[in-house]
Amino acid sequence: MTSSLSPIHLAIALDGTGWHPGSWRQPHSRAAEVFSGAYWTDLAREAEHGLVDFVTIEDSFTVQGASPLDPTPVPGGGRLRGRLDASLLASFVATRTEHIGLVPTITTTHTEPFHVSKNLATLDHVSNGRGGWRVQVSGRPGEAEHFGRRRIPGFFDPEASSEEKSARVNELFDEAADVVEVVRQLWDSWEDGAEIRDSATGRFIDRDKLHYIDFEGDFFSVRGPSITPRPPQGQPVVTALGHATIPYELAARGADVLFVTPHDDDSAARILGEVRDAEARVRADETPLLVFADLEVVLDTPEASGAQRLTALDEAAGQEFASDALIVTGSVTELAALIGRWQALGYGGFRLRPAEHAVDLPLITGSLVPLLQEAGAFRTAYDQTTLRDRLGLPLAANRHATAS
Amino acid sequence: MPKQVILGAHFPGVNNTTVWSDPRSGSHIEFESFRRFAQAAERGRFDFLFLAEGLALREQRGHIHDLDVVGRPDTLPVLAALAGVTEHLGLVGTINATFNEPYELARQFATLDLLSQGRAGWNVVTSSDAFTGANFRRGGYLPREQRYARAQSQVTANRHLWDSWGQDAVVADREAGRFTDGPAGEFAYASEFFDIHGTFNTPRPPQGHPVIFQAGDSEDGREFAARTADAIFTGHGSGDDGRAFYRDIKRRLACYGRRPEDLKILPAATFIVGGTDDEAHRISDEVRRQQVSGQTALLILERIWNRDLRDYDPDGPLPDIEPETQPGTLIQGRVQHVKDPAAEVARLRELARDKNLSLREVAIEISARQNFVGSPETIADALIDAVETGVSDGYILVPHITPGGLDDFVDQVVPILTERGALRSEYAEGSTLRDHLALGAARPATDWEAGSAAGQADLSGHESASHDLPSHDLTEQKESA
Ligand SMILES: Cc1cc2nc3c(=O)[nH]c(=O)nc-3n(C[C@H](O)[C@H](O)[C@H](O)COP(=O)(O)O)c2cc1C
């Protein structure tokens, strides 16, 4: 690879024992420990050891589907099944790590925006400014039945017309945009310095620095203010994964970071163009989206090539791995070359999904990262900063703050 | 050997118990305060730490209340983080039953229980009013009479979800390719409040079910506790009042096929530890003055008068106007404790006359004296005595300083309790919160439902027996109807 790279951002996407459904059956998977704090602590520390920007933690209100492309649960007991709540896990892991950003997934479809806002604000307090959020929309009828409050028809329904489907998708994403907006407004509903502890007047807070948000939208209304003071980052980092125009627009409206899934150099360029178009249409924020490419990684080891490992994993899962993202099999050198090419196209970062946590995560931290460092493309130490700072996002000014 | 005194540590909350003006008073938000507080409780081998919750900032006179600590971090993420820095301490969180849904709550508590290896507890509260509802999708949801019915159904739904995975469902047999064996998540539950079915996605918590607490004093609240809870957090903490409450609750259990020891009664308790009893009382008087500034005194009396009193001089006499007896919106987001304002005002006027007290002095006088004031020996004796004489099964201590307010108790009172055999000398290896509290294994949801049905069948007889309850409970019910 060339040595002219400018620094990139790296994230690791954590999910179960890894993204390949056959990963839990591999020798060092620690499959019996996936519901323990120790397991997740070790993963986050390994990622921190590799100086990566942040980890994301997958989550959903249902059991795992057959693959990232197919949410239908697999009957029988042959698949890794079950999850810990990602946001609570992130707050737990925050106490056992020092630098790494922690970005849990929380859906906007079945949750209360008020709860989501204070939950993430608290993660940010607990982690001293390392918190983020991967916004997710849930269009699965099964998840709706777990809540019994609304019907979600027509999203995955093969009978539904394409108009019905896209109306449904639009509605879920419009709602998500409102949720993001409310969560952000609640984060700003306390100005910094609202706590004054003024003994002379007996006032603990200056209530003029607290604000009702009085949000009223098509889906819900929220009065505010939050019960939780403004998080250390002001605005924790909001991320979203998108595969098409509607989610690109959601991200452009409300997110800081967008994960996309190009499959080759051409689509990498085209997708970035679509994202920038979406931004031109709907983004109010002056800072452009920081766009990460998602990659499934199955890396070469001394014992087996990535391709051989993928075959073995497919056999263990009893099916060929299918993913929304490009599946990269090969050496870390090849992966670094791909990263270099796409960075040149304008990608700011890469979210790597290890096929097997036990194998691919240490290869990323132990081999890929040094390679990128040698090329001057990756940090060699953490600064004492918040996640926003690390990602180069500007200081989040409070919308209510009066210029002093 | 005396009975064990159960000890909870209440992280100080958003009321005037907390003396935030004290130079030792630290942040109520930074995690470091929570860590320090929890580690003190664990050093004292407490049973659990307790967090309260309020889902809307309090208002008085149409403004956000600003005289006490305002704001707190979210309950469950704080407890999850505390699971990362403690080993034995139970972690009990107050979570509203009205503005949450079972699937999400059940996995949050299962997660907390898994992360803490069996230390999770849920204090089920029902506060619900249009004011709080304005922060949620449902808005001002549910009339008061229905709140405990929903809470009951909420807990039952959660239990079904926790039961949906067998204790040994996760086998993770790599060779055979079996991750789960037997039931792993299938559930269905329908009631007046919920109609849910599908697959639950978090394995069974180590305790089976987290420990269920209840806080709330009405007839419905007490009945809910007797039917459903493992512990009650109550304000009835001393003397005959405590004993009457204790008897009343324990008596109700039989209706649901439960034994007296199946439900622990744990009043809130404030305390002042001094070198001597005299010193403790001096400190106590000083702390009470700090807790009730002139402005706070006006607000305390507004809660009784239910009127705007801001034009009165705290150092002058009591207001000469009569209290407003119709419910109003002067005070929002706070539990109303005054049951008969007219009688209470008459009592205060008499008090002021007899002792020649100013408005603020009356407020100080009626702000409860700390429950336990004295030398370490005096406090240890009083705690042991309360538990021996059926006032309570232990206490949830509420210090007035954050985060160091527990330290004197831990360093001076705990050793005496331990020496007298009223408190463990170390945590039992692998002990869960359920074990700390000497509660039995979690009973399955279906078992609770059967027990409740038996209790309901019995209820006609039980209700006539409950007419001897202190009359204010009945009054309160009527007032809110
Ligand atoms: C000691 C005590 C502590 C309470 N703590 C809380 C709390 O932290 N958050 C909350 O929303 N409600 C709290 N409550 C309110 C109760 O959940 C309940 O809503 C209220 O007491 C009214 O119910 P009741 O009519 O049964 O008394 C508390 C009540 C008591 C008695």
PDB file of N, CA, C and O in Angstrom, chain A residues 25-27 59-60 62 77-79 81-83 85 96 108 111-112 115 118-119 122 146 149 175 197 204 207 212 223-224 227-228, chain B residues 20 25-26 54 59 64 66 68 70-72 74 81 84 99-101 103 107 111 134-135 137 174-175 177 179-180 184 197 199 201-202:
ATOM      1  N   ARG A  25     -19.682 -21.963  16.696  1.00  0.00           N
ATOM      2  CA  ARG A  25     -19.272 -23.373  16.764  1.00  0.00           C
ATOM      3  C   ARG A  25     -17.757 -23.545  16.666  1.00  0.00           C
ATOM      4  O   ARG A  25     -17.264 -24.671  16.764  1.00  0.00           O
ATOM      5  N   GLN A  26     -17.028 -22.454  16.469  1.00  0.00           N
ATOM      6  CA  GLN A  26     -15.573 -22.577  16.316  1.00  0.00           C
ATOM      7  C   GLN A  26     -14.904 -22.714  17.683  1.00  0.00           C
ATOM      8  O   GLN A  26     -15.445 -22.264  18.703  1.00  0.00           O
ATOM      9  N   PRO A  27     -13.719 -23.317  17.707  1.00  0.00           N
ATOM     10  CA  PRO A  27     -13.076 -23.709  18.968  1.00  0.00           C
ATOM     11  C   PRO A  27     -12.957 -22.613  20.024  1.00  0.00           C
ATOM     12  O   PRO A  27     -13.205 -22.867  21.184  1.00  0.00           O
ATOM     13  N   ASP A  59     -28.207  -4.952  18.340  1.00  0.00           N
ATOM     14  CA  ASP A  59     -29.318  -5.300  19.232  1.00  0.00           C
ATOM     15  C   ASP A  59     -30.608  -5.332  18.433  1.00  0.00           C
ATOM     16  O   ASP A  59     -30.665  -4.828  17.302  1.00  0.00           O
ATOM     17  N   SER A  60     -31.616  -5.952  18.993  1.00  0.00           N
ATOM     18  CA  SER A  60     -32.949  -5.947  18.395  1.00  0.00           C
ATOM     19  C   SER A  60     -33.915  -6.488  19.430  1.00  0.00           C
ATOM     20  O   SER A  60     -33.499  -7.038  20.447  1.00  0.00           O
ATOM     21  N   THR A  62     -35.811  -9.003  19.054  1.00  0.00           N
ATOM     22  CA  THR A  62     -36.211 -10.348  18.659  1.00  0.00           C
ATOM     23  C   THR A  62     -34.969 -11.223  18.590  1.00  0.00           C
ATOM     24  O   THR A  62     -33.851 -10.710  18.665  1.00  0.00           O
ATOM     25  N   GLY A  77     -32.520 -25.470  17.815  1.00  0.00           N
ATOM     26  CA  GLY A  77     -31.528 -24.848  18.691  1.00  0.00           C
ATOM     27  C   GLY A  77     -30.156 -24.717  18.088  1.00  0.00           C
ATOM     28  O   GLY A  77     -29.162 -24.587  18.795  1.00  0.00           O
ATOM     29  N   GLY A  78     -30.067 -24.725  16.740  1.00  0.00           N
ATOM     30  CA  GLY A  78     -28.762 -24.779  16.097  1.00  0.00           C
ATOM     31  C   GLY A  78     -28.057 -23.445  15.921  1.00  0.00           C
ATOM     32  O   GLY A  78     -26.922 -23.400  15.455  1.00  0.00           O
ATOM     33  N   ARG A  79     -28.746 -22.342  16.242  1.00  0.00           N
ATOM     34  CA  ARG A  79     -28.153 -21.021  16.039  1.00  0.00           C
ATOM     35  C   ARG A  79     -27.921 -20.313  17.363  1.00  0.00           C
ATOM     36  O   ARG A  79     -28.672 -20.515  18.316  1.00  0.00           O
ATOM     37  N   ARG A  81     -28.519 -17.792  19.926  1.00  0.00           N
ATOM     38  CA  ARG A  81     -29.824 -17.192  20.151  1.00  0.00           C
ATOM     39  C   ARG A  81     -29.758 -16.350  21.415  1.00  0.00           C
ATOM     40  O   ARG A  81     -29.231 -16.795  22.426  1.00  0.00           O
ATOM     41  N   GLY A  82     -30.310 -15.151  21.345  1.00  0.00           N
ATOM     42  CA  GLY A  82     -30.408 -14.316  22.537  1.00  0.00           C
ATOM     43  C   GLY A  82     -29.365 -13.212  22.564  1.00  0.00           C
ATOM     44  O   GLY A  82     -28.311 -13.292  21.933  1.00  0.00           O
ATOM     45  N   ARG A  83     -29.715 -12.151  23.302  1.00  0.00           N
ATOM     46  CA  ARG A  83     -28.840 -10.984  23.399  1.00  0.00           C
ATOM     47  C   ARG A  83     -28.970 -10.363  24.779  1.00  0.00           C
ATOM     48  O   ARG A  83     -29.997 -10.506  25.433  1.00  0.00           O
ATOM     49  N   ASP A  85     -29.149  -6.582  26.525  1.00  0.00           N
ATOM     50  CA  ASP A  85     -29.528  -5.236  26.100  1.00  0.00           C
ATOM     51  C   ASP A  85     -28.253  -4.436  25.810  1.00  0.00           C
ATOM     52  O   ASP A  85     -27.393  -4.267  26.676  1.00  0.00           O
ATOM     53  N   ARG A  96     -15.081  -0.554  32.545  1.00  0.00           N
ATOM     54  CA  ARG A  96     -13.916  -1.444  32.443  1.00  0.00           C
ATOM     55  C   ARG A  96     -13.019  -1.107  31.260  1.00  0.00           C
ATOM     56  O   ARG A  96     -12.166  -1.891  30.872  1.00  0.00           O
ATOM     57  N   THR A 108     -35.827   2.835  17.178  1.00  0.00           N
ATOM     58  CA  THR A 108     -36.705   3.985  17.402  1.00  0.00           C
ATOM     59  C   THR A 108     -38.178   3.595  17.310  1.00  0.00           C
ATOM     60  O   THR A 108     -39.046   4.403  17.602  1.00  0.00           O
ATOM     61  N   THR A 111     -39.596   2.118  21.154  1.00  0.00           N
ATOM     62  CA  THR A 111     -39.076   2.683  22.397  1.00  0.00           C
ATOM     63  C   THR A 111     -39.654   4.074  22.638  1.00  0.00           C
ATOM     64  O   THR A 111     -40.247   4.674  21.749  1.00  0.00           O
ATOM     65  N   GLU A 112     -39.464   4.558  23.854  1.00  0.00           N
ATOM     66  CA  GLU A 112     -39.882   5.905  24.222  1.00  0.00           C
ATOM     67  C   GLU A 112     -38.706   6.855  24.006  1.00  0.00           C
ATOM     68  O   GLU A 112     -37.652   6.689  24.624  1.00  0.00           O
ATOM     69  N   HIS A 115     -37.050   7.986  27.226  1.00  0.00           N
ATOM     70  CA  HIS A 115     -36.165   6.994  27.861  1.00  0.00           C
ATOM     71  C   HIS A 115     -34.851   6.858  27.084  1.00  0.00           C
ATOM     72  O   HIS A 115     -33.776   6.770  27.676  1.00  0.00           O
ATOM     73  N   LYS A 118     -32.390   9.788  27.872  1.00  0.00           N
ATOM     74  CA  LYS A 118     -31.682   9.789  29.157  1.00  0.00           C
ATOM     75  C   LYS A 118     -30.788   8.576  29.310  1.00  0.00           C
ATOM     76  O   LYS A 118     -29.740   8.641  29.967  1.00  0.00           O
ATOM     77  N   ASN A 119     -31.168   7.468  28.671  1.00  0.00           N
ATOM     78  CA  ASN A 119     -30.324   6.273  28.682  1.00  0.00           C
ATOM     79  C   ASN A 119     -28.962   6.598  28.044  1.00  0.00           C
ATOM     80  O   ASN A 119     -27.895   6.338  28.622  1.00  0.00           O
ATOM     81  N   THR A 122     -26.894   9.059  29.943  1.00  0.00           N
ATOM     82  CA  THR A 122     -26.260   8.424  31.100  1.00  0.00           C
ATOM     83  C   THR A 122     -25.044   7.610  30.674  1.00  0.00           C
ATOM     84  O   THR A 122     -24.003   7.641  31.344  1.00  0.00           O
ATOM     85  N   HIS A 146     -44.276  -8.384  19.804  1.00  0.00           N
ATOM     86  CA  HIS A 146     -43.669  -8.431  21.139  1.00  0.00           C
ATOM     87  C   HIS A 146     -44.111  -7.257  22.004  1.00  0.00           C
ATOM     88  O   HIS A 146     -43.980  -7.276  23.214  1.00  0.00           O
ATOM     89  N   ARG A 149     -48.518  -3.028  20.585  1.00  0.00           N
ATOM     90  CA  ARG A 149     -49.079  -1.675  20.568  1.00  0.00           C
ATOM     91  C   ARG A 149     -49.399  -1.182  19.173  1.00  0.00           C
ATOM     92  O   ARG A 149     -50.117  -0.227  18.991  1.00  0.00           O
ATOM     93  N   GLU A 175     -40.739   8.575  11.427  1.00  0.00           N
ATOM     94  CA  GLU A 175     -40.839   8.473  12.876  1.00  0.00           C
ATOM     95  C   GLU A 175     -39.429   8.478  13.492  1.00  0.00           C
ATOM     96  O   GLU A 175     -39.173   9.158  14.485  1.00  0.00           O
ATOM     97  N   ARG A 197     -25.810  25.785  42.329  1.00  0.00           N
ATOM     98  CA  ARG A 197     -25.582  25.643  43.786  1.00  0.00           C
ATOM     99  C   ARG A 197     -25.330  27.009  44.422  1.00  0.00           C
ATOM    100  O   ARG A 197     -24.282  27.242  45.037  1.00  0.00           O
ATOM    101  N   PHE A 204     -30.472  25.495  43.621  1.00  0.00           N
ATOM    102  CA  PHE A 204     -29.548  24.469  43.152  1.00  0.00           C
ATOM    103  C   PHE A 204     -29.291  24.615  41.658  1.00  0.00           C
ATOM    104  O   PHE A 204     -28.188  24.420  41.188  1.00  0.00           O
ATOM    105  N   ARG A 207     -33.089  27.805  36.764  1.00  0.00           N
ATOM    106  CA  ARG A 207     -34.095  27.143  35.926  1.00  0.00           C
ATOM    107  C   ARG A 207     -34.293  27.823  34.580  1.00  0.00           C
ATOM    108  O   ARG A 207     -34.883  27.237  33.677  1.00  0.00           O
ATOM    109  N   TYR A 212     -38.235  23.503  28.240  1.00  0.00           N
ATOM    110  CA  TYR A 212     -39.255  22.587  27.718  1.00  0.00           C
ATOM    111  C   TYR A 212     -39.011  22.451  26.232  1.00  0.00           C
ATOM    112  O   TYR A 212     -38.678  23.441  25.578  1.00  0.00           O
ATOM    113  N   ARG A 223     -42.821  16.728  26.134  1.00  0.00           N
ATOM    114  CA  ARG A 223     -42.731  18.067  26.705  1.00  0.00           C
ATOM    115  C   ARG A 223     -41.325  18.426  27.183  1.00  0.00           C
ATOM    116  O   ARG A 223     -40.853  19.531  26.990  1.00  0.00           O
ATOM    117  N   GLY A 224     -40.645  17.506  27.873  1.00  0.00           N
ATOM    118  CA  GLY A 224     -39.346  17.820  28.442  1.00  0.00           C
ATOM    119  C   GLY A 224     -39.492  18.709  29.652  1.00  0.00           C
ATOM    120  O   GLY A 224     -40.621  18.960  30.092  1.00  0.00           O
ATOM    121  N   ILE A 227     -34.867  14.634  32.436  1.00  0.00           N
ATOM    122  CA  ILE A 227     -34.531  14.585  33.863  1.00  0.00           C
ATOM    123  C   ILE A 227     -33.017  14.474  34.056  1.00  0.00           C
ATOM    124  O   ILE A 227     -32.528  14.580  35.177  1.00  0.00           O
ATOM    125  N   THR A 228     -32.293  14.229  32.982  1.00  0.00           N
ATOM    126  CA  THR A 228     -30.844  14.023  33.087  1.00  0.00           C
ATOM    127  C   THR A 228     -30.103  15.210  32.490  1.00  0.00           C
ATOM    128  O   THR A 228     -30.374  15.606  31.348  1.00  0.00           O
TER     129      THR A 228
ATOM    130  N   TRP B  20     -27.162  20.060  49.847  1.00  0.00           N
ATOM    131  CA  TRP B  20     -26.198  20.253  48.754  1.00  0.00           C
ATOM    132  C   TRP B  20     -25.263  21.415  49.003  1.00  0.00           C
ATOM    133  O   TRP B  20     -24.218  21.536  48.361  1.00  0.00           O
ATOM    134  N   SER B  25     -20.532  18.097  49.878  1.00  0.00           N
ATOM    135  CA  SER B  25     -21.535  17.568  48.954  1.00  0.00           C
ATOM    136  C   SER B  25     -21.006  17.562  47.521  1.00  0.00           C
ATOM    137  O   SER B  25     -20.630  18.599  46.985  1.00  0.00           O
ATOM    138  N   GLY B  26     -20.975  16.398  46.919  1.00  0.00           N
ATOM    139  CA  GLY B  26     -20.425  16.265  45.565  1.00  0.00           C
ATOM    140  C   GLY B  26     -21.511  16.148  44.512  1.00  0.00           C
ATOM    141  O   GLY B  26     -22.685  16.428  44.760  1.00  0.00           O
ATOM    142  N   GLY B  54     -37.786   9.649  38.967  1.00  0.00           N
ATOM    143  CA  GLY B  54     -38.888  10.573  38.716  1.00  0.00           C
ATOM    144  C   GLY B  54     -38.839  10.924  37.250  1.00  0.00           C
ATOM    145  O   GLY B  54     -37.797  11.342  36.764  1.00  0.00           O
ATOM    146  N   GLU B  59     -42.417  20.450  39.639  1.00  0.00           N
ATOM    147  CA  GLU B  59     -42.762  21.856  39.472  1.00  0.00           C
ATOM    148  C   GLU B  59     -43.541  22.330  40.676  1.00  0.00           C
ATOM    149  O   GLU B  59     -44.288  21.579  41.287  1.00  0.00           O
ATOM    150  N   ILE B  64     -40.146  24.953  37.326  1.00  0.00           N
ATOM    151  CA  ILE B  64     -39.331  23.825  37.764  1.00  0.00           C
ATOM    152  C   ILE B  64     -38.772  24.149  39.144  1.00  0.00           C
ATOM    153  O   ILE B  64     -38.225  25.231  39.367  1.00  0.00           O
ATOM    154  N   ASP B  66     -36.468  24.539  42.055  1.00  0.00           N
ATOM    155  CA  ASP B  66     -35.023  24.755  41.941  1.00  0.00           C
ATOM    156  C   ASP B  66     -34.268  24.770  43.268  1.00  0.00           C
ATOM    157  O   ASP B  66     -33.078  25.042  43.293  1.00  0.00           O
ATOM    158  N   ASP B  68     -33.987  22.217  45.578  1.00  0.00           N
ATOM    159  CA  ASP B  68     -33.342  20.953  45.927  1.00  0.00           C
ATOM    160  C   ASP B  68     -32.506  20.465  44.749  1.00  0.00           C
ATOM    161  O   ASP B  68     -32.519  21.063  43.683  1.00  0.00           O
ATOM    162  N   VAL B  70     -31.714  18.842  41.533  1.00  0.00           N
ATOM    163  CA  VAL B  70     -32.569  18.613  40.368  1.00  0.00           C
ATOM    164  C   VAL B  70     -31.768  17.798  39.360  1.00  0.00           C
ATOM    165  O   VAL B  70     -30.599  18.086  39.118  1.00  0.00           O
ATOM    166  N   GLY B  71     -32.405  16.804  38.786  1.00  0.00           N
ATOM    167  CA  GLY B  71     -31.768  16.012  37.737  1.00  0.00           C
ATOM    168  C   GLY B  71     -31.082  14.782  38.280  1.00  0.00           C
ATOM    169  O   GLY B  71     -30.572  14.763  39.397  1.00  0.00           O
ATOM    170  N   ARG B  72     -31.149  13.719  37.497  1.00  0.00           N
ATOM    171  CA  ARG B  72     -30.385  12.517  37.840  1.00  0.00           C
ATOM    172  C   ARG B  72     -30.171  11.696  36.586  1.00  0.00           C
ATOM    173  O   ARG B  72     -30.921  11.803  35.623  1.00  0.00           O
ATOM    174  N   ASP B  74     -30.093   8.198  34.385  1.00  0.00           N
ATOM    175  CA  ASP B  74     -31.090   7.162  34.181  1.00  0.00           C
ATOM    176  C   ASP B  74     -30.766   5.944  35.064  1.00  0.00           C
ATOM    177  O   ASP B  74     -29.613   5.512  35.138  1.00  0.00           O
ATOM    178  N   ALA B  81     -23.696   0.049  35.159  1.00  0.00           N
ATOM    179  CA  ALA B  81     -22.317   0.498  35.365  1.00  0.00           C
ATOM    180  C   ALA B  81     -21.835   0.086  36.758  1.00  0.00           C
ATOM    181  O   ALA B  81     -20.694  -0.347  36.932  1.00  0.00           O
ATOM    182  N   GLY B  84     -20.414  -3.173  37.166  1.00  0.00           N
ATOM    183  CA  GLY B  84     -19.031  -3.282  36.726  1.00  0.00           C
ATOM    184  C   GLY B  84     -18.015  -2.937  37.798  1.00  0.00           C
ATOM    185  O   GLY B  84     -16.835  -3.248  37.644  1.00  0.00           O
ATOM    186  N   PHE B  99     -45.202   3.643  32.211  1.00  0.00           N
ATOM    187  CA  PHE B  99     -44.612   4.194  30.991  1.00  0.00           C
ATOM    188  C   PHE B  99     -43.493   3.318  30.429  1.00  0.00           C
ATOM    189  O   PHE B  99     -42.511   3.822  29.869  1.00  0.00           O
ATOM    190  N   ASN B 100     -43.637   2.006  30.613  1.00  0.00           N
ATOM    191  CA  ASN B 100     -42.693   1.055  30.047  1.00  0.00           C
ATOM    192  C   ASN B 100     -43.455  -0.154  29.539  1.00  0.00           C
ATOM    193  O   ASN B 100     -44.579  -0.409  29.967  1.00  0.00           O
ATOM    194  N   GLU B 101     -42.803  -0.921  28.655  1.00  0.00           N
ATOM    195  CA  GLU B 101     -43.437  -2.110  28.076  1.00  0.00           C
ATOM    196  C   GLU B 101     -42.679  -3.357  28.517  1.00  0.00           C
ATOM    197  O   GLU B 101     -41.457  -3.341  28.655  1.00  0.00           O
ATOM    198  N   TYR B 103     -41.678  -6.266  27.227  1.00  0.00           N
ATOM    199  CA  TYR B 103     -40.575  -6.907  26.498  1.00  0.00           C
ATOM    200  C   TYR B 103     -39.259  -6.167  26.748  1.00  0.00           C
ATOM    201  O   TYR B 103     -38.224  -6.775  27.023  1.00  0.00           O
ATOM    202  N   ARG B 107     -36.085  -7.541  29.364  1.00  0.00           N
ATOM    203  CA  ARG B 107     -34.716  -7.795  28.907  1.00  0.00           C
ATOM    204  C   ARG B 107     -33.728  -6.859  29.591  1.00  0.00           C
ATOM    205  O   ARG B 107     -32.578  -7.226  29.850  1.00  0.00           O
ATOM    206  N   THR B 111     -30.826  -8.448  31.658  1.00  0.00           N
ATOM    207  CA  THR B 111     -29.450  -8.042  31.358  1.00  0.00           C
ATOM    208  C   THR B 111     -28.722  -7.609  32.624  1.00  0.00           C
ATOM    209  O   THR B 111     -27.591  -8.027  32.888  1.00  0.00           O
ATOM    210  N   ALA B 134     -46.884  13.596  29.818  1.00  0.00           N
ATOM    211  CA  ALA B 134     -46.560  14.509  28.714  1.00  0.00           C
ATOM    212  C   ALA B 134     -45.173  14.243  28.131  1.00  0.00           C
ATOM    213  O   ALA B 134     -44.841  14.753  27.065  1.00  0.00           O
ATOM    214  N   ASN B 135     -44.368  13.458  28.816  1.00  0.00           N
ATOM    215  CA  ASN B 135     -43.048  13.102  28.270  1.00  0.00           C
ATOM    216  C   ASN B 135     -43.078  11.804  27.472  1.00  0.00           C
ATOM    217  O   ASN B 135     -42.046  11.380  26.965  1.00  0.00           O
ATOM    218  N   ARG B 137     -45.162   8.705  24.838  1.00  0.00           N
ATOM    219  CA  ARG B 137     -46.053   8.472  23.703  1.00  0.00           C
ATOM    220  C   ARG B 137     -47.510   8.395  24.130  1.00  0.00           C
ATOM    221  O   ARG B 137     -48.391   8.850  23.415  1.00  0.00           O
ATOM    222  N   ARG B 174     -20.842 -26.888  20.996  1.00  0.00           N
ATOM    223  CA  ARG B 174     -20.271 -26.572  19.681  1.00  0.00           C
ATOM    224  C   ARG B 174     -20.205 -27.801  18.780  1.00  0.00           C
ATOM    225  O   ARG B 174     -20.512 -27.744  17.599  1.00  0.00           O
ATOM    226  N   GLU B 175     -19.769 -28.913  19.380  1.00  0.00           N
ATOM    227  CA  GLU B 175     -19.583 -30.147  18.601  1.00  0.00           C
ATOM    228  C   GLU B 175     -20.905 -30.600  17.994  1.00  0.00           C
ATOM    229  O   GLU B 175     -21.007 -30.852  16.797  1.00  0.00           O
ATOM    230  N   GLY B 177     -23.536 -28.856  17.692  1.00  0.00           N
ATOM    231  CA  GLY B 177     -24.244 -27.800  16.978  1.00  0.00           C
ATOM    232  C   GLY B 177     -25.562 -27.417  17.635  1.00  0.00           C
ATOM    233  O   GLY B 177     -26.480 -26.943  16.970  1.00  0.00           O
ATOM    234  N   PHE B 179     -27.051 -24.815  20.248  1.00  0.00           N
ATOM    235  CA  PHE B 179     -26.805 -23.666  21.122  1.00  0.00           C
ATOM    236  C   PHE B 179     -27.800 -23.663  22.272  1.00  0.00           C
ATOM    237  O   PHE B 179     -27.441 -23.440  23.421  1.00  0.00           O
ATOM    238  N   THR B 180     -29.072 -23.877  21.943  1.00  0.00           N
ATOM    239  CA  THR B 180     -30.081 -23.931  23.007  1.00  0.00           C
ATOM    240  C   THR B 180     -30.759 -25.293  23.006  1.00  0.00           C
ATOM    241  O   THR B 180     -30.817 -25.985  21.995  1.00  0.00           O
ATOM    242  N   ALA B 184     -36.727 -21.849  24.735  1.00  0.00           N
ATOM    243  CA  ALA B 184     -35.814 -20.712  24.632  1.00  0.00           C
ATOM    244  C   ALA B 184     -36.551 -19.524  24.048  1.00  0.00           C
ATOM    245  O   ALA B 184     -36.311 -19.121  22.924  1.00  0.00           O
ATOM    246  N   HIS B 197     -47.030 -11.702  22.192  1.00  0.00           N
ATOM    247  CA  HIS B 197     -46.585 -13.071  21.998  1.00  0.00           C
ATOM    248  C   HIS B 197     -45.405 -13.074  21.044  1.00  0.00           C
ATOM    249  O   HIS B 197     -45.172 -12.096  20.321  1.00  0.00           O
ATOM    250  N   THR B 199     -41.158 -14.393  20.668  1.00  0.00           N
ATOM    251  CA  THR B 199     -39.944 -15.014  21.192  1.00  0.00           C
ATOM    252  C   THR B 199     -39.149 -13.981  21.986  1.00  0.00           C
ATOM    253  O   THR B 199     -38.768 -12.943  21.436  1.00  0.00           O
ATOM    254  N   ASN B 201     -35.860 -12.566  23.796  1.00  0.00           N
ATOM    255  CA  ASN B 201     -34.489 -12.751  23.307  1.00  0.00           C
ATOM    256  C   ASN B 201     -33.386 -12.572  24.340  1.00  0.00           C
ATOM    257  O   ASN B 201     -32.239 -12.361  23.968  1.00  0.00           O
ATOM    258  N   THR B 202     -33.719 -12.653  25.613  1.00  0.00           N
ATOM    259  CA  THR B 202     -32.650 -12.638  26.616  1.00  0.00           C
ATOM    260  C   THR B 202     -32.820 -13.847  27.532  1.00  0.00           C
ATOM    261  O   THR B 202     -33.935 -14.108  27.994  1.00  0.00           O
TER     262      THR B 202
END
